[in-house]
Amino acid sequence: MDKQESGIRIIGVLVLIAFFAAALLAYVNKITRDPIARNMKEETKRAVRIVLNTLGEIHYPDDPALKKLNDFEARYFPAVGKDSALVGYAIIVKAPNGFGGDFDLMVGIDSTGKVLDTYVLNHKETPGLGDNMKKEDFKKQFRNRTLENTKWMVKKDGGDIDALTAATITSRAFTSGVKRALLTFKALHKGKQK
Amino acid sequence: MTDLALIIVSAVFVNNVIFSRFLGLCPYFGVSKKLDTAIGMSMAVIFVLTLAGTITYIIQTYLLVPLNIGYLQTIAFILIIASLVQFVEIVMKKVAPTLYRGLGIFLPLITTNCAILGISILSVQFKYDLIETIIFSFGSALGFGLALIIFSSVREALDTREIPKAFVGAPIAMIVAGILAMAFMGFSGMVK
Amino acid sequence: MNVKEKLLKSFFVENPVTGLLLGLCPTLATTTSAENGLGMGLATTFVLVSSNVVISLLRNVIPNRVRIPSFIVVIATFVTIVDMGMQATLYDLHKTLGLFIPLIVVNCIILGRAEAFASKNNLWDSFLDGLFMGLGFTFSLFILGSVREILGTGNWLGMALVPGDWSTILVFVLAPGAFLSLGFILVGMNKIARVIEGGK
Amino acid sequence: MLQLRTFKRGGIYPPHEKLSADAKIIFGEIPGNLLIPVNQHIGRPLKITVKKGDAVKRGDLLAESTGFISSNVHSPVDGKVLKIFRFPLLGGLIREVIQIQPTEPGKSFKEVLESDPYFDIDIGSLTPEAIRKRIEEAGIVGMGGAGFPTHVKLSPPPEKKIDALIINGAECEPYITADHRVMVERSSEIIKGIKILQRLFENVPVYIGIEENKPDALKILDELVSKDGDILIVPLKAKYPQGGEKQLIKAVLNREVPSKGLPMDVGVVVQNVATVLAVYDAFYYNRPLTERVVTVSGNVVNQPGNILLPVGTPVSYVVKKFEIDVQKVRLLIAGGPMMGRTSHSFESPVTKTTSALLFFDNRVFAERRENPCLRCGSCLRVCPMGLDVALYTQMIKADKIAPEAKDHIQDCIECGSCAFVCPADRRLVQWMRLGKTIIRREN
Amino acid sequence: MFEIVIPGLILAGFALISASGLFVASKKFYVYEDPRIDEVEELLPGANCGGCGFAGCRAYAENAVNNKTVDPPCPVADAEAMQAVARLLDLEVEVKEKQVATLLCKGTHENSRSVMEYYGIDDCWAAMLVANSLKACAFSCLGLGSCVRACSFDAMLLKDGIVVIDEEKCTGCGMCLQACPKNLLFMRPVSGQVIVTCSNTDRGADARKACKIACIGCMKCEKSCHQNAIHVNDFLASIDYEKCTNCGDCVAACPTNAIEMRGQEVYVTA
Amino acid sequence: MEANGVLIMDSSPLGRTGESTRKIMFTVCLTLVPALAVSVWMFGWDAVRVLVLTAVFTVGVEALIAKFSNTKIDYLDGSALLTGILLAMNVPSNAPWWMLLIGAVVAVVIGKQVFGGLGQNIFNPALVARVFLLISFPMQMTSWPLPGAFDGTTGATPLGILKTEGIGAIKTIGVGDLAMGHIGGSLGEISALALLIGSLYLFYKKYITWEIPVAFIGTVFVFTGAFYLINPAQYASPVFHIFTGGLFLGALYMATDMVTSPLSFKGKLLFGFGCGFFTALIRLFGSYPEGVSFAILFMNAFVPLLDRYFPDKKFGMVKNG
Ligand SMILES: Cc1cc2nc3c(=O)[nH]c(=O)nc-3n(C[C@H](O)[C@H](O)[C@H](O)COP(=O)(O)O)c2cc1C
Ligand SMILES: Cc1cc2nc3c(=O)[nH]c(=O)nc-3n(C[C@H](O)[C@H](O)[C@H](O)COP(=O)(O)O)c2cc1C
Ligand SMILES: Cc1cc2nc3c(=O)[nH]c(=O)nc-3n(C[C@H](O)[C@H](O)[C@H](O)COP(=O)(O)O)c2cc1C
Ligand SMILES: Cc1cc2nc3c(=O)[nH]c(=O)nc-3n(C[C@H](O)[C@H](O)[C@H](O)CO)c2cc1C
Ligand code: SF4
Ligand code: SF4
Ligand code: SF4
Ligand code: SF4
Ligand code: FES
């Protein structure tokens, strides 16, 4: 085809293409930036609504606050009801040592310290096994438990929690995750009551 | 130190590029018909992947992040990788022709190997620092090499076995890879 | 060759996955369900069609020496567009496909078609080529995704096909199942391909 | 008793079946018709020196050598050349034969032999050159099986110093007893033959390797040589393939012939006892090699025995002589069951290297088709050359011979140990031979 | 506007650096390789069958370009492709007629009785190590299919103890010729329809005993041929396809049916 | 002179030993009888059910393939039966029938026939099936009926207990229990002693050789022993390790599968070592309680390399002449 490809032309064309490509991308980025950011937040907020579903109409901040305890940290959304009174928290903790590593768990806790519901944000547990922790059958046993009224261990380890069939590892992680959330709640609530 | 060792173990066995991350499969199936070529290819991948991991790390941390143009990551990385590979090829052909005959012929194949881009992007996602990135890239390439070399030796052995006609070639290769992937699952959980 | 024949051919005979064994990483990684396979396939089709069109337009402008880098830049641009667009509109799907969206760049099919077809043919043909190749790719991903989803989870496109208390063959949604399923699908597709080719 | 020597690597213990061990060598009659194969040796093909209708005398040249590695063929009887044509030899190959119609068919062969004049030779006066020349003229080839021209083997290049001569009396193959009987019945002649060969290499020490299952031969020879310091009888453990020259050298002298090498590379020449006897005959009776002792045995032979036959005798003569019921015969082997070759024609002639004719019915030969290799490793374990037989044969079958396997394949001595033990009935020797053919074709 | 142009400039800079780097490198480390090698390779069928004697199509292309020759022509490529290669190299190429492999034997089980029960492995070379021939005729096809396995084009199959060649599928690559230990296959131009399907060089009586359709060297065909195209040597007839006009007179003259006429529908008289 | 019919032509040698594929396979099956007897004694009729079903399924699947394929397959040569028995010995005695069927299909189809059938496979068919089942049905494959408990009580294997409950939980299990089969586990896993007795005959017949089992068990012993010495409070004793989890079954019967193990002396030692090393690694650090199957399967893939780079010394490979 082109017999003499001068150096200038070669480099020039590539540079031009790169320029237009990047410019195009910058433009697309400009359009999509906000929806993406919104989507990211939306997911967490949707989760908050799910775990605090039983509290009726609530209001909560756009971004979570951070709470550090001795051996782990947690992010949380304090939720207020219609009358602006604090009705509960949605607390995000890392559930430690799952089958596929740590995973993020959101726990809804009402103002009395009872677990309302749980939501797994992202995880690498095995589909069909560990990821059954998202199922109602497993989740329901956590409702209404508090830090005090429950031994926060799976039954195999002498606690009160029924493990998922053949997924004790996940169940253990999940259980410690919920416990972490309750500990966080305790720390937060103590502060509030002062 | 143990951390770095764990990164290697993880990259080679637990999260092997081929069997767990699913990266670089085209050359894995394409260049595994003969053991000798597989060894050459493995060496080439180890070389390029380590280099690419390092350079993309530098680009990411000192260019894309400060300038706030993270969305150019894909395009910038692939541009760098493509030119890097071609550059190495051109230079090697001239400077070390024997090495070129051993490794160089695989270089064009490597450009379109998603392991290179994939591992580069992953080290960014994992928030590794420079040393970790280098170790991670190297370890992943090592995992690729290990998988490729045993796979090709098995495929070479299959050449002398009486595979049913319908399964000759790609299908039996897939099945072998599947069984190997099952064996690799034994390592799961070794590094959290 | 009419469109129907061409479509049939790109589905079975010249199918990028089962015929040419290209683009295997997304094929195997993202087909844990039929839906994911479909999503990945369509994303790839979009990039394939757009880059084919643009490259066909630029084919007389781009000098030979920098052909490959230029193609890659073009492709990468569209990939990034898909990446961002999906994140903005189909957030959940994007999350499951994850790393493999940017990796469309190195999907060997795309560069392969750019090289072998779009850089030599006119706009309309390149468009069709991209479309058919993309649909062929999507088709195999969909089949593979369906097989794995049905065997591995008992569902199909989210619908439960077997009673809940049945055990499903977990391995199919895991890594080994991807290879094994593709191995057997290849056998089937090759058989069909032979029938189609023989029929002519 | 002396410590029995043997080679270490591999080897098998097939049943001996030496049914004819005590049967004296008998002499038959001149058959009505002889088919003398033109080429009975390894090396350059011969030039036929007679034509249809020619009259020939016993000992006349029928075909002459065309180079150094080549060996003359003579007529064992007086007669007339009837025809020169192609015919299946023992072992199935179709080759040129010279058909001779004897003048006195039915005459006792013993008489023929006895009419040969005897020369009392002074061995001390023979020069090495004269010895080699006589051996070459007499058309002597290795009678241990390979048929390699003996004069060539006895002329190693000067840089290869020969410091031992081994006489191969192992006869490790089942059934065959020809060498055994020769050692028992013509022991002193063998010793005289050895003395001739010894002159070629400045009176090197000589070892006669004999397996323990021939105690009479061991005893007779031992008594004969007890006064000779430089001839040693070496009793060997009965283990196949003890008679393979590389294994024999390893057993007797613990020297290992290098891969692709020859015995002379470790300073040894190996000769079969029958060959030595042929040398003796060539000097003391001026006889060319035109007859040999053949074991006739097998499960359909009622009276297994050993018989001296002129080269060219068709199998049908033996069948009649030993009253074998051909209706029963399903398998005819020339040589032993381990290395011998099958034949399909009863008219095929005996050659200089035919050590035995074995006749079997179906019973020993149940249908055996190849089954898939199990990689059981038995073949590797028994291969005296330590070859990875199972791997090579798979490669050969797939026509994908790895370069590093080629030398090893060529090292196979085709002893058959591997196939003997293979539970899957694989034709390992045939594969190995095919492999050699492929490799040769490539070069 | 700024946030669009700036990234554009950055990536352009990027491209500038890598492109000029590559450009300089490619100048400085230039290694010449004739681009025509690639072009020739593209024209070749890519069967990598080795029929040409080179190690695959690429090696053939290298030889073609470096030595400026299309000899030997690729046996698989059609004449058009070879001419394209020749044009590329500025060569003249003579168009050769398509050649097909032909079996010079008709020793089917029926024609030549089998004289042994062969238990060895199914390979003609291997069988040759055990016996020269499995049938009464020493020259006959062993029927164990070494040639069939050597053919990469699926053009051969075994039937009744001999091979049958599909002349449509045969590309004339000649691989089977090398595979046959008995030299029973040879190449003839497709238009040559008259074939002596025998290779037995024994004298008439012996040959006749060995096989029903054997050529017995009776010379009748030689006498019947007006074109001087068929000759008997060593008791075996052979045809000179340069001269043969497919008239079929020899076919009619042969007392043993050793001569065969293929594709009679395109029968032409001289 | 004419024989009665044509003579036979074949390549030398024309003699054979009496060995055959069938004989080997059925012998191996027979030597498993003591171990099978122990498991029937321990698990009752359930063990018989699993055995019979698996054997029927494997042979049946192979027979079906033989029927529909155009290559000759001898489905009664005992290899499919052996695969079936070994698979049965690798599953819990309460395994449902459909699981056994899936296992049989996987073993015969994916493990064997796609490679061309007997002798052609790279991976051990029974183990391909076992690992397939283990990955697919971890629930059923990791809860085991307890021996002697005919009421259907299930529990974990000693290794499973060790993995999920820590070292304390296994303190009560004695070596005698382990060797004699008083532990939870799959059919073949529970009695090391019976397996050893059966295998003695295989050693005698040279169907298996000592290199692989010794290297395998020895390596596991040494590695787990090293960790035990470092920290007995966290790691179980090496004796516990070698008597649990089917190590004997794996080392004596599965790693030694002639088709899928190396041929040379050095190759066998390295193979055994690799199996042992990865078994120990997975047991000590992996998620799975048991590593034998994975380790053998993994090492199967190395067999071609071992065959190629560690061949036995050949005759005549001497330095200079
Ligand atoms: C393929 C596969 C995936 C697994 N995934 C999980 C998982 O996600 N979560 C988990 O706790 N265990 C998982 N396991 C581990 C086993 O089920 C393990 O036996 C179990 O966690 C502990 O046993 P138990 O729950 O029966 O006490 C997995 C096992 C396999 C074979
Ligand atoms: C091509 C060839 C060349 C040989 N050259 C010699 C030689 O120079 N000197 C020698 O002593 N033997 C030579 N031999 C003979 C072999 O060493 C060997 O004795 C012969 O092949 C028979 O041995 P076998 O019966 O053990 O197979 C040669 C053999 C062959 C096939
Ligand atoms: C496997 C094998 C077994 C052999 N057995 C004998 C044997 O028992 N007796 C013997 O004289 N030669 C035997 N030979 C032939 C010898 O290797 C060697 O060629 C012969 O002794 C050389 O002597 P020659 O040239 O006089 O025949 C055997 C060869 C092979 C390969
Ligand atoms: C000593 C020995 C051990 C065997 N072990 C196994 C085994 O672990 N798994 C199996 O499927 N077959 C086994 N077999 C049977 C056979 O080799 C197996 O089915 C082949 O792998 C199929 O090609 C064994 C055979 C023998 C002789
Ligand atoms: S025939 Fe060859 S391969 Fe077989 S045992 Fe003898 S030397 Fe070894
Ligand atoms: S003896 Fe037979 S089955 Fe055993 S490894 Fe050798 S060839 Fe294979
Ligand atoms: S028959 Fe096959 S191998 Fe022979 S020339 Fe024709 S195509 Fe080639
Ligand atoms: S033509 Fe030759 S190679 Fe083909 S089957 Fe006949 S003998 Fe064998
Ligand atoms: S898609 Fe081709 S290497 Fe990944």
PDB file of C-alpha atoms in Angstrom, chain A residues 20-126:
ATOM      1  CA  PHE A  20      -9.282  12.160  19.802  1.00  0.00           C
ATOM      2  CA  ALA A  21      -9.683   8.941  21.691  1.00  0.00           C
ATOM      3  CA  ALA A  22      -8.801  10.499  24.994  1.00  0.00           C
ATOM      4  CA  ALA A  23     -10.919  13.538  24.290  1.00  0.00           C
ATOM      5  CA  LEU A  24     -13.878  11.345  23.482  1.00  0.00           C
ATOM      6  CA  LEU A  25     -13.354   9.389  26.665  1.00  0.00           C
ATOM      7  CA  ALA A  26     -13.072  12.529  28.714  1.00  0.00           C
ATOM      8  CA  TYR A  27     -16.378  13.642  27.279  1.00  0.00           C
ATOM      9  CA  VAL A  28     -18.069  10.303  28.013  1.00  0.00           C
ATOM     10  CA  ASN A  29     -16.574  10.368  31.460  1.00  0.00           C
ATOM     11  CA  LYS A  30     -18.079  13.763  32.018  1.00  0.00           C
ATOM     12  CA  ILE A  31     -21.520  12.478  31.176  1.00  0.00           C
ATOM     13  CA  THR A  32     -21.339   9.243  33.094  1.00  0.00           C
ATOM     14  CA  ARG A  33     -19.420  10.400  36.139  1.00  0.00           C
ATOM     15  CA  ASP A  34     -22.392  11.459  38.121  1.00  0.00           C
ATOM     16  CA  PRO A  35     -24.685   8.540  37.350  1.00  0.00           C
ATOM     17  CA  ILE A  36     -21.870   6.166  38.281  1.00  0.00           C
ATOM     18  CA  ALA A  37     -21.232   7.880  41.566  1.00  0.00           C
ATOM     19  CA  ARG A  38     -24.930   7.864  42.215  1.00  0.00           C
ATOM     20  CA  ASN A  39     -25.157   4.164  41.412  1.00  0.00           C
ATOM     21  CA  MET A  40     -22.386   3.364  43.811  1.00  0.00           C
ATOM     22  CA  LYS A  41     -24.038   5.189  46.641  1.00  0.00           C
ATOM     23  CA  GLU A  42     -27.427   3.966  45.623  1.00  0.00           C
ATOM     24  CA  GLU A  43     -26.451   0.407  46.277  1.00  0.00           C
ATOM     25  CA  THR A  44     -25.457   1.025  49.841  1.00  0.00           C
ATOM     26  CA  LYS A  45     -28.459   3.174  50.442  1.00  0.00           C
ATOM     27  CA  ARG A  46     -30.726   0.539  49.031  1.00  0.00           C
ATOM     28  CA  ALA A  47     -29.162  -1.894  51.455  1.00  0.00           C
ATOM     29  CA  VAL A  48     -29.786   0.461  54.344  1.00  0.00           C
ATOM     30  CA  ARG A  49     -33.410   0.624  53.402  1.00  0.00           C
ATOM     31  CA  ILE A  50     -33.589  -3.144  53.324  1.00  0.00           C
ATOM     32  CA  VAL A  51     -31.946  -3.817  56.663  1.00  0.00           C
ATOM     33  CA  LEU A  52     -33.945  -1.110  58.359  1.00  0.00           C
ATOM     34  CA  ASN A  53     -37.128  -1.953  56.488  1.00  0.00           C
ATOM     35  CA  THR A  54     -39.217  -2.642  59.590  1.00  0.00           C
ATOM     36  CA  LEU A  55     -38.634   0.824  60.984  1.00  0.00           C
ATOM     37  CA  GLY A  56     -41.010   2.502  58.541  1.00  0.00           C
ATOM     38  CA  GLU A  57     -40.100   5.859  57.075  1.00  0.00           C
ATOM     39  CA  ILE A  58     -36.609   6.902  57.992  1.00  0.00           C
ATOM     40  CA  HIS A  59     -33.977   9.440  57.102  1.00  0.00           C
ATOM     41  CA  TYR A  60     -30.251   8.889  57.063  1.00  0.00           C
ATOM     42  CA  PRO A  61     -27.126  10.643  55.797  1.00  0.00           C
ATOM     43  CA  ASP A  62     -25.726  10.173  52.295  1.00  0.00           C
ATOM     44  CA  ASP A  63     -22.338   8.984  53.486  1.00  0.00           C
ATOM     45  CA  PRO A  64     -21.581   6.646  56.353  1.00  0.00           C
ATOM     46  CA  ALA A  65     -19.612   7.685  59.384  1.00  0.00           C
ATOM     47  CA  LEU A  66     -16.621   5.753  60.627  1.00  0.00           C
ATOM     48  CA  LYS A  67     -16.233   4.079  63.985  1.00  0.00           C
ATOM     49  CA  LYS A  68     -13.050   2.408  65.098  1.00  0.00           C
ATOM     50  CA  LEU A  69     -13.091  -0.095  67.879  1.00  0.00           C
ATOM     51  CA  ASN A  70     -10.072  -1.856  69.254  1.00  0.00           C
ATOM     52  CA  ASP A  71      -9.678  -4.593  66.761  1.00  0.00           C
ATOM     53  CA  PHE A  72     -11.817  -3.623  63.788  1.00  0.00           C
ATOM     54  CA  GLU A  73     -13.494  -0.665  62.191  1.00  0.00           C
ATOM     55  CA  ALA A  74     -17.023  -0.170  61.027  1.00  0.00           C
ATOM     56  CA  ARG A  75     -18.975   2.323  58.981  1.00  0.00           C
ATOM     57  CA  TYR A  76     -22.492   3.219  59.985  1.00  0.00           C
ATOM     58  CA  PHE A  77     -25.569   5.157  59.020  1.00  0.00           C
ATOM     59  CA  PRO A  78     -27.569   6.488  61.942  1.00  0.00           C
ATOM     60  CA  ALA A  79     -31.260   6.535  60.982  1.00  0.00           C
ATOM     61  CA  VAL A  80     -33.853   8.914  62.325  1.00  0.00           C
ATOM     62  CA  GLY A  81     -37.574   8.437  62.138  1.00  0.00           C
ATOM     63  CA  LYS A  82     -40.318  10.968  61.263  1.00  0.00           C
ATOM     64  CA  ASP A  83     -39.902  12.797  64.510  1.00  0.00           C
ATOM     65  CA  SER A  84     -36.143  13.079  64.057  1.00  0.00           C
ATOM     66  CA  ALA A  85     -35.527  10.690  66.878  1.00  0.00           C
ATOM     67  CA  LEU A  86     -32.769   8.111  66.410  1.00  0.00           C
ATOM     68  CA  VAL A  87     -34.458   4.810  65.596  1.00  0.00           C
ATOM     69  CA  GLY A  88     -31.528   2.578  64.621  1.00  0.00           C
ATOM     70  CA  TYR A  89     -28.288   2.038  62.778  1.00  0.00           C
ATOM     71  CA  ALA A  90     -27.208   0.334  59.624  1.00  0.00           C
ATOM     72  CA  ILE A  91     -23.680  -0.846  60.385  1.00  0.00           C
ATOM     73  CA  ILE A  92     -21.208  -2.083  57.790  1.00  0.00           C
ATOM     74  CA  VAL A  93     -18.517  -4.437  59.103  1.00  0.00           C
ATOM     75  CA  LYS A  94     -16.029  -6.821  57.656  1.00  0.00           C
ATOM     76  CA  ALA A  95     -17.015 -10.406  58.387  1.00  0.00           C
ATOM     77  CA  PRO A  96     -13.633 -12.018  59.000  1.00  0.00           C
ATOM     78  CA  ASN A  97     -12.223 -15.262  57.549  1.00  0.00           C
ATOM     79  CA  GLY A  98     -14.919 -16.445  55.216  1.00  0.00           C
ATOM     80  CA  PHE A  99     -14.230 -19.262  52.818  1.00  0.00           C
ATOM     81  CA  GLY A 100     -13.168 -16.749  50.186  1.00  0.00           C
ATOM     82  CA  GLY A 101     -11.664 -14.219  52.594  1.00  0.00           C
ATOM     83  CA  ASP A 102     -13.343 -11.349  54.400  1.00  0.00           C
ATOM     84  CA  PHE A 103     -16.660 -10.042  53.147  1.00  0.00           C
ATOM     85  CA  ASP A 104     -18.682  -6.891  53.772  1.00  0.00           C
ATOM     86  CA  LEU A 105     -21.822  -7.284  55.812  1.00  0.00           C
ATOM     87  CA  MET A 106     -24.430  -4.679  56.668  1.00  0.00           C
ATOM     88  CA  VAL A 107     -26.469  -5.232  59.802  1.00  0.00           C
ATOM     89  CA  GLY A 108     -29.564  -3.249  60.720  1.00  0.00           C
ATOM     90  CA  ILE A 109     -29.971  -2.721  64.440  1.00  0.00           C
ATOM     91  CA  ASP A 110     -32.786  -0.890  66.126  1.00  0.00           C
ATOM     92  CA  SER A 111     -32.312   1.517  68.961  1.00  0.00           C
ATOM     93  CA  THR A 112     -32.787  -1.188  71.563  1.00  0.00           C
ATOM     94  CA  GLY A 113     -29.902  -3.216  70.192  1.00  0.00           C
ATOM     95  CA  LYS A 114     -31.967  -5.844  68.416  1.00  0.00           C
ATOM     96  CA  VAL A 115     -30.839  -7.140  65.053  1.00  0.00           C
ATOM     97  CA  LEU A 116     -33.367  -6.264  62.374  1.00  0.00           C
ATOM     98  CA  ASP A 117     -31.908  -7.698  59.213  1.00  0.00           C
ATOM     99  CA  THR A 118     -28.645  -8.412  57.406  1.00  0.00           C
ATOM    100  CA  TYR A 119     -27.348  -7.729  53.897  1.00  0.00           C
ATOM    101  CA  VAL A 120     -24.189  -9.047  52.277  1.00  0.00           C
ATOM    102  CA  LEU A 121     -22.609  -6.273  50.225  1.00  0.00           C
ATOM    103  CA  ASN A 122     -19.920  -8.180  48.404  1.00  0.00           C
ATOM    104  CA  HIS A 123     -18.389 -11.553  48.960  1.00  0.00           C
ATOM    105  CA  LYS A 124     -16.395 -14.323  47.383  1.00  0.00           C
ATOM    106  CA  GLU A 125     -18.075 -17.288  49.051  1.00  0.00           C
ATOM    107  CA  THR A 126     -19.008 -20.236  46.916  1.00  0.00           C
TER     108      THR A 126
END
